[in-house]
Amino acid sequence: MLRRLKRAPLHCVLLWVMLVLMTPFLIGFSTPKRILIKYDGKEKEISTTFTAARAILEEAKIKLNKGDVWEFEEGHKELKDGCVLHVVRAHSFQVVYKGQTTKYRSTKKTVAEALKSFGVRHKGDRIYPHGHTKLKEGMTIYVLDKKEHMHLEDAEAELVTTYIDDKRLAAGAEVVEKHGKPAKFKIVTKMVKQPDGSHKAIEVGRVELEPGENRVVRRGVAKSVKTSRGYQRYAKKLICEATAYYEPGGLTASGTRTRYGAIATDPRFIPLGTKMYIPGYGFAVAEDTGGAIKGHVIDLYLNSEAECIQWGRRNVEVYILED
């Protein structure tokens, strides 16, 4: 081999050497590079021999959708070891002009930049949202023609109330914890001139001027009964058979004077001293007993024999109040 090279012309030898040195590049060989790819809030580092960004992304199984682009991180200008690629996703938006709706995808930052990139001409004050508005996914952009103009009106949203169930409060009771405030916004309406000279109003958007805060109300869910003194919490509810008696100046089993509100109970079921509320009668305390008062039977003190006769014998709800 060496003898043959010695006999060969010098230019042939040089050509052969160049081919040997360039062979790795001609067959696609290169030194692997570490590339960091940032996309969709994620990061992926790969080692690659590819020299084209799209090929690198395909190798990393990162799909570019229509309108998506890639760019170098600041400070990097070429695909080399240690560089960072950013995948920038395009936003889908639509443009409404002269009754026609056209859909687009763009990675531009603002409405004006996006419209310009697609050759959509407009005057700065005849688009909504305004040109400096940040382009967002799903946005609808209105481009006005000569027969249209915008109407702006300030408005307030309805105040929203959030309820919090509170077992410490009697059922039905409400306590305002936070008064809140309604959101303020601007209603944007497109006024379209009709053939008869009138204008048709079409709402195209709402711009929030001031965020609102929900009104917060604590709502009582404790067991309670509505009384003349407001809601009263109770520990237990009973259904009892109620009779009535009248004995002015008498003494109860507790040693107190007989009076309205001092009633007789069976201590095995309602102990003496128990406070209760009876709809149709009122507040009462178990202070007396009786030979005929057995089980869920109670005897209510009334202010006259006539009232006792009128009361008769009936079933009543008895709410044993909490201490």
mmCIF file of C-alpha atoms in Angstrom, residues 3-312:
data_model
loop_
_atom_site.group_PDB
_atom_site.id
_atom_site.type_symbol
_atom_site.label_atom_id
_atom_site.label_comp_id
_atom_site.label_asym_id
_atom_site.label_seq_id
_atom_site.Cartn_x
_atom_site.Cartn_y
_atom_site.Cartn_z
ATOM 1 C CA ARG A 3 4.754 1.548 -2.169
ATOM 2 C CA ARG A 4 1.693 2.369 -4.264
ATOM 3 C CA LEU A 5 1.245 5.722 -2.467
ATOM 4 C CA LYS A 6 4.881 6.611 -3.146
ATOM 5 C CA ARG A 7 4.387 5.988 -6.849
ATOM 6 C CA ALA A 8 1.114 8.033 -6.956
ATOM 7 C CA PRO A 9 1.195 11.724 -7.945
ATOM 8 C CA LEU A 10 1.266 14.167 -5.040
ATOM 9 C CA HIS A 11 -2.183 15.641 -5.799
ATOM 10 C CA CYS A 12 -3.710 12.138 -5.640
ATOM 11 C CA VAL A 13 -2.152 11.532 -2.242
ATOM 12 C CA LEU A 14 -3.516 14.831 -0.946
ATOM 13 C CA LEU A 15 -6.988 14.019 -2.272
ATOM 14 C CA TRP A 16 -6.922 10.632 -0.564
ATOM 15 C CA VAL A 17 -5.925 12.202 2.773
ATOM 16 C CA MET A 18 -8.759 14.765 2.529
ATOM 17 C CA LEU A 19 -11.297 12.045 1.818
ATOM 18 C CA VAL A 20 -10.161 10.114 4.894
ATOM 19 C CA LEU A 21 -10.458 13.198 7.102
ATOM 20 C CA MET A 22 -13.888 14.205 5.761
ATOM 21 C CA THR A 23 -15.408 10.720 5.811
ATOM 22 C CA PRO A 24 -17.012 11.147 9.311
ATOM 23 C CA PHE A 25 -18.762 14.315 8.151
ATOM 24 C CA LEU A 26 -19.838 12.835 4.813
ATOM 25 C CA ILE A 27 -21.489 9.879 6.536
ATOM 26 C CA GLY A 28 -23.236 12.106 9.119
ATOM 27 C CA PHE A 29 -20.923 11.530 12.050
ATOM 28 C CA SER A 30 -20.477 14.353 14.575
ATOM 29 C CA THR A 31 -19.692 14.727 18.252
ATOM 30 C CA PRO A 32 -22.813 14.283 20.454
ATOM 31 C CA LYS A 33 -24.205 17.493 21.978
ATOM 32 C CA ARG A 34 -26.203 17.957 25.182
ATOM 33 C CA ILE A 35 -29.319 19.997 24.435
ATOM 34 C CA LEU A 36 -31.866 21.152 27.057
ATOM 35 C CA ILE A 37 -35.384 21.570 25.686
ATOM 36 C CA LYS A 38 -37.989 23.592 27.584
ATOM 37 C CA TYR A 39 -41.614 23.015 26.546
ATOM 38 C CA ASP A 40 -45.120 23.123 28.070
ATOM 39 C CA GLY A 41 -43.707 23.885 31.520
ATOM 40 C CA LYS A 42 -41.393 20.860 31.341
ATOM 41 C CA GLU A 43 -37.710 20.280 30.641
ATOM 42 C CA LYS A 44 -35.983 17.467 28.784
ATOM 43 C CA GLU A 45 -32.251 17.025 28.229
ATOM 44 C CA ILE A 46 -31.054 14.847 25.378
ATOM 45 C CA SER A 47 -27.749 13.894 23.810
ATOM 46 C CA THR A 48 -27.898 14.171 20.033
ATOM 47 C CA THR A 49 -25.773 14.240 16.924
ATOM 48 C CA PHE A 50 -28.404 16.058 14.868
ATOM 49 C CA THR A 51 -27.619 19.590 13.720
ATOM 50 C CA ALA A 52 -31.169 20.794 12.916
ATOM 51 C CA ALA A 53 -33.568 21.944 15.639
ATOM 52 C CA ARG A 54 -36.633 20.243 14.137
ATOM 53 C CA ALA A 55 -34.769 16.946 13.917
ATOM 54 C CA ILE A 56 -33.707 17.312 17.553
ATOM 55 C CA LEU A 57 -37.303 17.960 18.632
ATOM 56 C CA GLU A 58 -38.513 14.931 16.673
ATOM 57 C CA GLU A 59 -35.805 12.821 18.315
ATOM 58 C CA ALA A 60 -37.052 14.072 21.708
ATOM 59 C CA LYS A 61 -40.640 13.208 20.641
ATOM 60 C CA ILE A 62 -41.799 16.785 21.122
ATOM 61 C CA LYS A 63 -44.397 17.660 18.501
ATOM 62 C CA LEU A 64 -44.644 21.107 16.937
ATOM 63 C CA ASN A 65 -48.229 21.974 16.085
ATOM 64 C CA LYS A 66 -49.271 24.419 13.408
ATOM 65 C CA GLY A 67 -47.930 27.867 14.275
ATOM 66 C CA ASP A 68 -45.597 26.631 17.043
ATOM 67 C CA VAL A 69 -41.976 27.793 16.868
ATOM 68 C CA TRP A 70 -38.714 27.207 18.666
ATOM 69 C CA GLU A 71 -36.143 29.747 19.782
ATOM 70 C CA PHE A 72 -32.822 29.874 21.591
ATOM 71 C CA GLU A 73 -32.655 30.928 25.208
ATOM 72 C CA GLU A 74 -31.106 34.353 25.618
ATOM 73 C CA GLY A 75 -27.337 34.134 25.283
ATOM 74 C CA HIS A 76 -27.407 31.169 22.868
ATOM 75 C CA LYS A 77 -27.199 31.709 19.113
ATOM 76 C CA GLU A 78 -26.499 28.291 17.645
ATOM 77 C CA LEU A 79 -27.011 24.595 18.241
ATOM 78 C CA LYS A 80 -24.025 23.580 20.272
ATOM 79 C CA ASP A 81 -23.271 21.602 23.382
ATOM 80 C CA GLY A 82 -25.082 23.017 26.407
ATOM 81 C CA CYS A 83 -27.525 25.262 24.542
ATOM 82 C CA VAL A 84 -31.196 25.620 25.498
ATOM 83 C CA LEU A 85 -34.150 25.411 23.113
ATOM 84 C CA HIS A 86 -37.554 26.868 23.995
ATOM 85 C CA VAL A 87 -40.712 25.548 22.319
ATOM 86 C CA VAL A 88 -43.184 28.430 22.011
ATOM 87 C CA ARG A 89 -46.774 27.283 21.588
ATOM 88 C CA ALA A 90 -49.070 29.259 19.308
ATOM 89 C CA HIS A 91 -52.377 30.658 20.572
ATOM 90 C CA SER A 92 -55.562 29.925 18.633
ATOM 91 C CA PHE A 93 -57.683 33.013 18.037
ATOM 92 C CA GLN A 94 -60.284 34.254 15.609
ATOM 93 C CA VAL A 95 -60.853 37.524 13.800
ATOM 94 C CA VAL A 96 -64.343 38.839 13.048
ATOM 95 C CA TYR A 97 -64.502 41.324 10.178
ATOM 96 C CA LYS A 98 -67.505 42.277 8.048
ATOM 97 C CA GLY A 99 -69.512 39.379 9.415
ATOM 98 C CA GLN A 100 -66.820 36.832 8.526
ATOM 99 C CA THR A 101 -64.899 34.825 11.136
ATOM 100 C CA THR A 102 -61.383 33.619 10.325
ATOM 101 C CA LYS A 103 -59.325 31.413 12.621
ATOM 102 C CA TYR A 104 -55.572 31.835 13.144
ATOM 103 C CA ARG A 105 -52.708 30.544 15.287
ATOM 104 C CA SER A 106 -49.822 32.753 16.339
ATOM 105 C CA THR A 107 -46.960 33.002 18.822
ATOM 106 C CA LYS A 108 -46.976 36.798 18.746
ATOM 107 C CA LYS A 109 -47.236 38.617 22.069
ATOM 108 C CA THR A 110 -49.954 41.173 21.348
ATOM 109 C CA VAL A 111 -53.139 41.541 19.305
ATOM 110 C CA ALA A 112 -51.553 44.130 16.989
ATOM 111 C CA GLU A 113 -48.489 41.958 16.317
ATOM 112 C CA ALA A 114 -50.668 38.924 15.571
ATOM 113 C CA LEU A 115 -52.882 40.828 13.125
ATOM 114 C CA LYS A 116 -49.856 42.346 11.394
ATOM 115 C CA SER A 117 -48.213 38.932 10.966
ATOM 116 C CA PHE A 118 -51.246 37.753 8.980
ATOM 117 C CA GLY A 119 -51.625 40.960 6.987
ATOM 118 C CA VAL A 120 -54.889 41.984 8.654
ATOM 119 C CA ARG A 121 -55.024 45.738 8.187
ATOM 120 C CA HIS A 122 -56.809 47.982 10.645
ATOM 121 C CA LYS A 123 -56.741 51.369 12.279
ATOM 122 C CA GLY A 124 -55.443 51.357 15.843
ATOM 123 C CA ASP A 125 -58.707 52.585 17.343
ATOM 124 C CA ARG A 126 -60.947 50.268 15.327
ATOM 125 C CA ILE A 127 -60.138 46.908 16.845
ATOM 126 C CA TYR A 128 -61.203 45.219 20.057
ATOM 127 C CA PRO A 129 -59.411 44.265 22.202
ATOM 128 C CA HIS A 130 -56.904 47.074 21.731
ATOM 129 C CA GLY A 131 -53.689 46.320 19.867
ATOM 130 C CA HIS A 132 -51.471 46.344 22.967
ATOM 131 C CA THR A 133 -53.628 43.657 24.627
ATOM 132 C CA LYS A 134 -51.802 40.381 25.325
ATOM 133 C CA LEU A 135 -52.829 37.649 22.882
ATOM 134 C CA LYS A 136 -54.606 34.797 24.677
ATOM 135 C CA GLU A 137 -55.838 31.331 23.761
ATOM 136 C CA GLY A 138 -59.378 31.364 22.345
ATOM 137 C CA MET A 139 -59.514 35.152 21.996
ATOM 138 C CA THR A 140 -61.936 36.781 19.564
ATOM 139 C CA ILE A 141 -60.684 39.962 17.896
ATOM 140 C CA TYR A 142 -63.155 42.353 16.291
ATOM 141 C CA VAL A 143 -62.008 44.575 13.417
ATOM 142 C CA LEU A 144 -64.518 47.345 12.738
ATOM 143 C CA ASP A 145 -65.502 48.648 9.340
ATOM 144 C CA LYS A 146 -66.864 52.092 8.487
ATOM 145 C CA LYS A 147 -70.427 51.229 9.524
ATOM 146 C CA GLU A 148 -69.438 50.077 13.021
ATOM 147 C CA HIS A 149 -68.286 51.783 16.202
ATOM 148 C CA MET A 150 -67.706 50.761 19.811
ATOM 149 C CA HIS A 151 -69.832 51.752 22.793
ATOM 150 C CA LEU A 152 -68.375 51.483 26.300
ATOM 151 C CA GLU A 153 -70.443 51.356 29.500
ATOM 152 C CA ASP A 154 -69.374 50.882 33.127
ATOM 153 C CA ALA A 155 -71.306 48.284 35.116
ATOM 154 C CA GLU A 156 -71.234 46.279 38.347
ATOM 155 C CA ALA A 157 -71.627 42.533 38.676
ATOM 156 C CA GLU A 158 -74.144 41.071 41.084
ATOM 157 C CA LEU A 159 -72.703 40.588 44.550
ATOM 158 C CA VAL A 160 -72.053 36.891 45.151
ATOM 159 C CA THR A 161 -72.712 35.461 48.628
ATOM 160 C CA THR A 162 -70.840 32.448 49.950
ATOM 161 C CA TYR A 163 -72.441 30.588 52.862
ATOM 162 C CA ILE A 164 -70.496 28.697 55.514
ATOM 163 C CA ASP A 165 -72.427 26.246 57.677
ATOM 164 C CA ASP A 166 -71.693 26.863 61.362
ATOM 165 C CA LYS A 167 -72.776 24.323 63.966
ATOM 166 C CA ARG A 168 -72.158 26.865 66.715
ATOM 167 C CA LEU A 169 -75.029 29.046 65.477
ATOM 168 C CA ALA A 170 -78.709 28.256 65.820
ATOM 169 C CA ALA A 171 -80.400 27.001 62.671
ATOM 170 C CA GLY A 172 -81.718 29.948 60.669
ATOM 171 C CA ALA A 173 -79.343 32.438 62.288
ATOM 172 C CA GLU A 174 -76.934 34.262 59.977
ATOM 173 C CA VAL A 175 -73.831 36.279 60.763
ATOM 174 C CA VAL A 176 -72.094 38.355 58.068
ATOM 175 C CA GLU A 177 -68.383 37.607 58.289
ATOM 176 C CA LYS A 178 -67.327 39.627 55.249
ATOM 177 C CA HIS A 179 -69.434 42.227 53.447
ATOM 178 C CA GLY A 180 -67.616 41.804 50.129
ATOM 179 C CA LYS A 181 -67.924 44.039 47.073
ATOM 180 C CA PRO A 182 -69.217 43.546 43.513
ATOM 181 C CA ALA A 183 -66.794 43.385 40.601
ATOM 182 C CA LYS A 184 -66.681 46.435 38.342
ATOM 183 C CA PHE A 185 -66.282 46.036 34.608
ATOM 184 C CA LYS A 186 -66.762 47.807 31.306
ATOM 185 C CA ILE A 187 -69.243 46.397 28.792
ATOM 186 C CA VAL A 188 -67.938 46.704 25.218
ATOM 187 C CA THR A 189 -70.696 46.825 22.601
ATOM 188 C CA LYS A 190 -70.305 46.959 18.840
ATOM 189 C CA MET A 191 -72.871 49.273 17.270
ATOM 190 C CA VAL A 192 -73.639 48.221 13.694
ATOM 191 C CA LYS A 193 -75.441 50.714 11.449
ATOM 192 C CA GLN A 194 -78.498 49.227 9.745
ATOM 193 C CA PRO A 195 -79.886 50.164 6.279
ATOM 194 C CA ASP A 196 -82.669 52.216 7.901
ATOM 195 C CA GLY A 197 -80.115 54.318 9.798
ATOM 196 C CA SER A 198 -80.640 52.675 13.185
ATOM 197 C CA HIS A 199 -77.888 50.825 15.066
ATOM 198 C CA LYS A 200 -77.881 47.217 16.239
ATOM 199 C CA ALA A 201 -76.024 46.616 19.523
ATOM 200 C CA ILE A 202 -73.858 43.488 19.789
ATOM 201 C CA GLU A 203 -71.961 42.867 23.035
ATOM 202 C CA VAL A 204 -68.441 41.760 22.176
ATOM 203 C CA GLY A 205 -66.747 41.644 25.556
ATOM 204 C CA ARG A 206 -66.371 42.762 29.147
ATOM 205 C CA VAL A 207 -63.221 44.303 30.572
ATOM 206 C CA GLU A 208 -62.724 43.880 34.302
ATOM 207 C CA LEU A 209 -61.892 47.198 35.963
ATOM 208 C CA GLU A 210 -61.903 46.100 39.584
ATOM 209 C CA PRO A 211 -62.140 42.526 40.895
ATOM 210 C CA GLY A 212 -64.968 41.705 43.257
ATOM 211 C CA GLU A 213 -64.974 39.936 46.599
ATOM 212 C CA ASN A 214 -67.656 37.491 47.665
ATOM 213 C CA ARG A 215 -69.859 38.332 50.635
ATOM 214 C CA VAL A 216 -69.284 35.664 53.304
ATOM 215 C CA VAL A 217 -72.116 34.667 55.643
ATOM 216 C CA ARG A 218 -71.986 32.100 58.437
ATOM 217 C CA ARG A 219 -75.252 30.204 58.493
ATOM 218 C CA GLY A 220 -76.361 28.399 61.659
ATOM 219 C CA VAL A 221 -77.130 24.710 61.344
ATOM 220 C CA ALA A 222 -77.262 23.769 65.040
ATOM 221 C CA LYS A 223 -80.460 22.175 66.358
ATOM 222 C CA SER A 224 -82.581 25.136 67.353
ATOM 223 C CA VAL A 225 -86.156 26.257 67.723
ATOM 224 C CA LYS A 226 -87.620 29.666 66.999
ATOM 225 C CA THR A 227 -88.979 31.292 70.174
ATOM 226 C CA SER A 228 -90.148 34.694 71.365
ATOM 227 C CA ARG A 229 -86.522 35.267 72.396
ATOM 228 C CA GLY A 230 -85.095 34.306 69.037
ATOM 229 C CA TYR A 231 -83.572 30.992 68.050
ATOM 230 C CA GLN A 232 -82.731 28.752 70.998
ATOM 231 C CA ARG A 233 -80.469 25.738 70.728
ATOM 232 C CA TYR A 234 -81.811 22.483 72.072
ATOM 233 C CA ALA A 235 -80.290 19.130 72.977
ATOM 234 C CA LYS A 236 -83.320 16.895 72.429
ATOM 235 C CA LYS A 237 -86.847 17.023 71.074
ATOM 236 C CA LEU A 238 -89.708 14.989 72.597
ATOM 237 C CA ILE A 239 -93.361 14.477 71.764
ATOM 238 C CA CYS A 240 -95.367 14.513 75.006
ATOM 239 C CA GLU A 241 -98.993 14.365 76.030
ATOM 240 C CA ALA A 242 -99.796 17.620 77.838
ATOM 241 C CA THR A 243 -102.530 18.213 80.392
ATOM 242 C CA ALA A 244 -103.143 21.443 82.327
ATOM 243 C CA TYR A 245 -103.724 22.435 85.944
ATOM 244 C CA TYR A 246 -104.472 25.567 88.000
ATOM 245 C CA GLU A 247 -103.473 25.784 91.675
ATOM 246 C CA PRO A 248 -102.669 29.332 92.789
ATOM 247 C CA GLY A 249 -100.470 29.576 95.868
ATOM 248 C CA GLY A 250 -99.513 25.914 95.782
ATOM 249 C CA LEU A 251 -96.053 24.421 96.277
ATOM 250 C CA THR A 252 -94.161 22.302 93.753
ATOM 251 C CA ALA A 253 -92.076 19.216 94.454
ATOM 252 C CA SER A 254 -89.043 21.496 94.138
ATOM 253 C CA GLY A 255 -90.334 23.754 96.920
ATOM 254 C CA THR A 256 -91.181 26.666 94.617
ATOM 255 C CA ARG A 257 -94.564 28.359 94.218
ATOM 256 C CA THR A 258 -96.869 27.111 91.467
ATOM 257 C CA ARG A 259 -96.912 29.591 88.580
ATOM 258 C CA TYR A 260 -96.997 29.846 84.792
ATOM 259 C CA GLY A 261 -93.902 28.145 83.394
ATOM 260 C CA ALA A 262 -93.432 25.736 86.320
ATOM 261 C CA ILE A 263 -94.629 22.361 85.006
ATOM 262 C CA ALA A 264 -94.909 18.800 86.279
ATOM 263 C CA THR A 265 -92.938 15.946 84.636
ATOM 264 C CA ASP A 266 -91.909 12.365 85.282
ATOM 265 C CA PRO A 267 -88.333 12.824 86.633
ATOM 266 C CA ARG A 268 -87.276 9.500 85.099
ATOM 267 C CA PHE A 269 -87.732 11.044 81.644
ATOM 268 C CA ILE A 270 -87.439 14.786 82.271
ATOM 269 C CA PRO A 271 -85.451 15.479 85.472
ATOM 270 C CA LEU A 272 -86.455 18.297 87.816
ATOM 271 C CA GLY A 273 -84.722 21.532 86.913
ATOM 272 C CA THR A 274 -84.772 20.791 83.161
ATOM 273 C CA LYS A 275 -85.347 23.895 81.044
ATOM 274 C CA MET A 276 -87.470 23.498 77.939
ATOM 275 C CA TYR A 277 -89.492 25.280 75.307
ATOM 276 C CA ILE A 278 -92.996 24.173 74.287
ATOM 277 C CA PRO A 279 -94.552 25.810 71.190
ATOM 278 C CA GLY A 280 -97.989 27.123 72.075
ATOM 279 C CA TYR A 281 -97.035 27.408 75.740
ATOM 280 C CA GLY A 282 -93.610 29.004 75.997
ATOM 281 C CA PHE A 283 -90.554 28.550 78.161
ATOM 282 C CA ALA A 284 -90.899 26.130 81.082
ATOM 283 C CA VAL A 285 -88.924 24.469 83.872
ATOM 284 C CA ALA A 286 -89.592 21.008 85.319
ATOM 285 C CA GLU A 287 -90.311 21.816 88.998
ATOM 286 C CA ASP A 288 -93.170 19.518 89.959
ATOM 287 C CA THR A 289 -94.272 15.884 89.771
ATOM 288 C CA GLY A 290 -97.609 14.087 90.047
ATOM 289 C CA GLY A 291 -99.067 10.607 90.558
ATOM 290 C CA ALA A 292 -100.708 10.684 87.111
ATOM 291 C CA ILE A 293 -97.590 12.079 85.410
ATOM 292 C CA LYS A 294 -95.942 8.959 84.006
ATOM 293 C CA GLY A 295 -93.592 8.580 81.060
ATOM 294 C CA HIS A 296 -93.905 11.225 78.344
ATOM 295 C CA VAL A 297 -96.768 13.013 80.054
ATOM 296 C CA ILE A 298 -96.426 16.586 81.325
ATOM 297 C CA ASP A 299 -98.778 18.859 83.265
ATOM 298 C CA LEU A 300 -98.701 22.554 82.337
ATOM 299 C CA TYR A 301 -99.627 25.295 84.794
ATOM 300 C CA LEU A 302 -102.145 27.777 83.358
ATOM 301 C CA ASN A 303 -103.524 30.979 84.787
ATOM 302 C CA SER A 304 -107.169 29.934 85.155
ATOM 303 C CA GLU A 305 -109.501 26.962 85.185
ATOM 304 C CA ALA A 306 -111.062 28.251 81.981
ATOM 305 C CA GLU A 307 -107.688 28.108 80.247
ATOM 306 C CA CYS A 308 -107.193 24.553 81.538
ATOM 307 C CA ILE A 309 -110.551 23.478 80.130
ATOM 308 C CA GLN A 310 -109.754 25.125 76.816
ATOM 309 C CA TRP A 311 -106.357 23.438 76.706
ATOM 310 C CA GLY A 312 -107.758 19.994 77.393
#
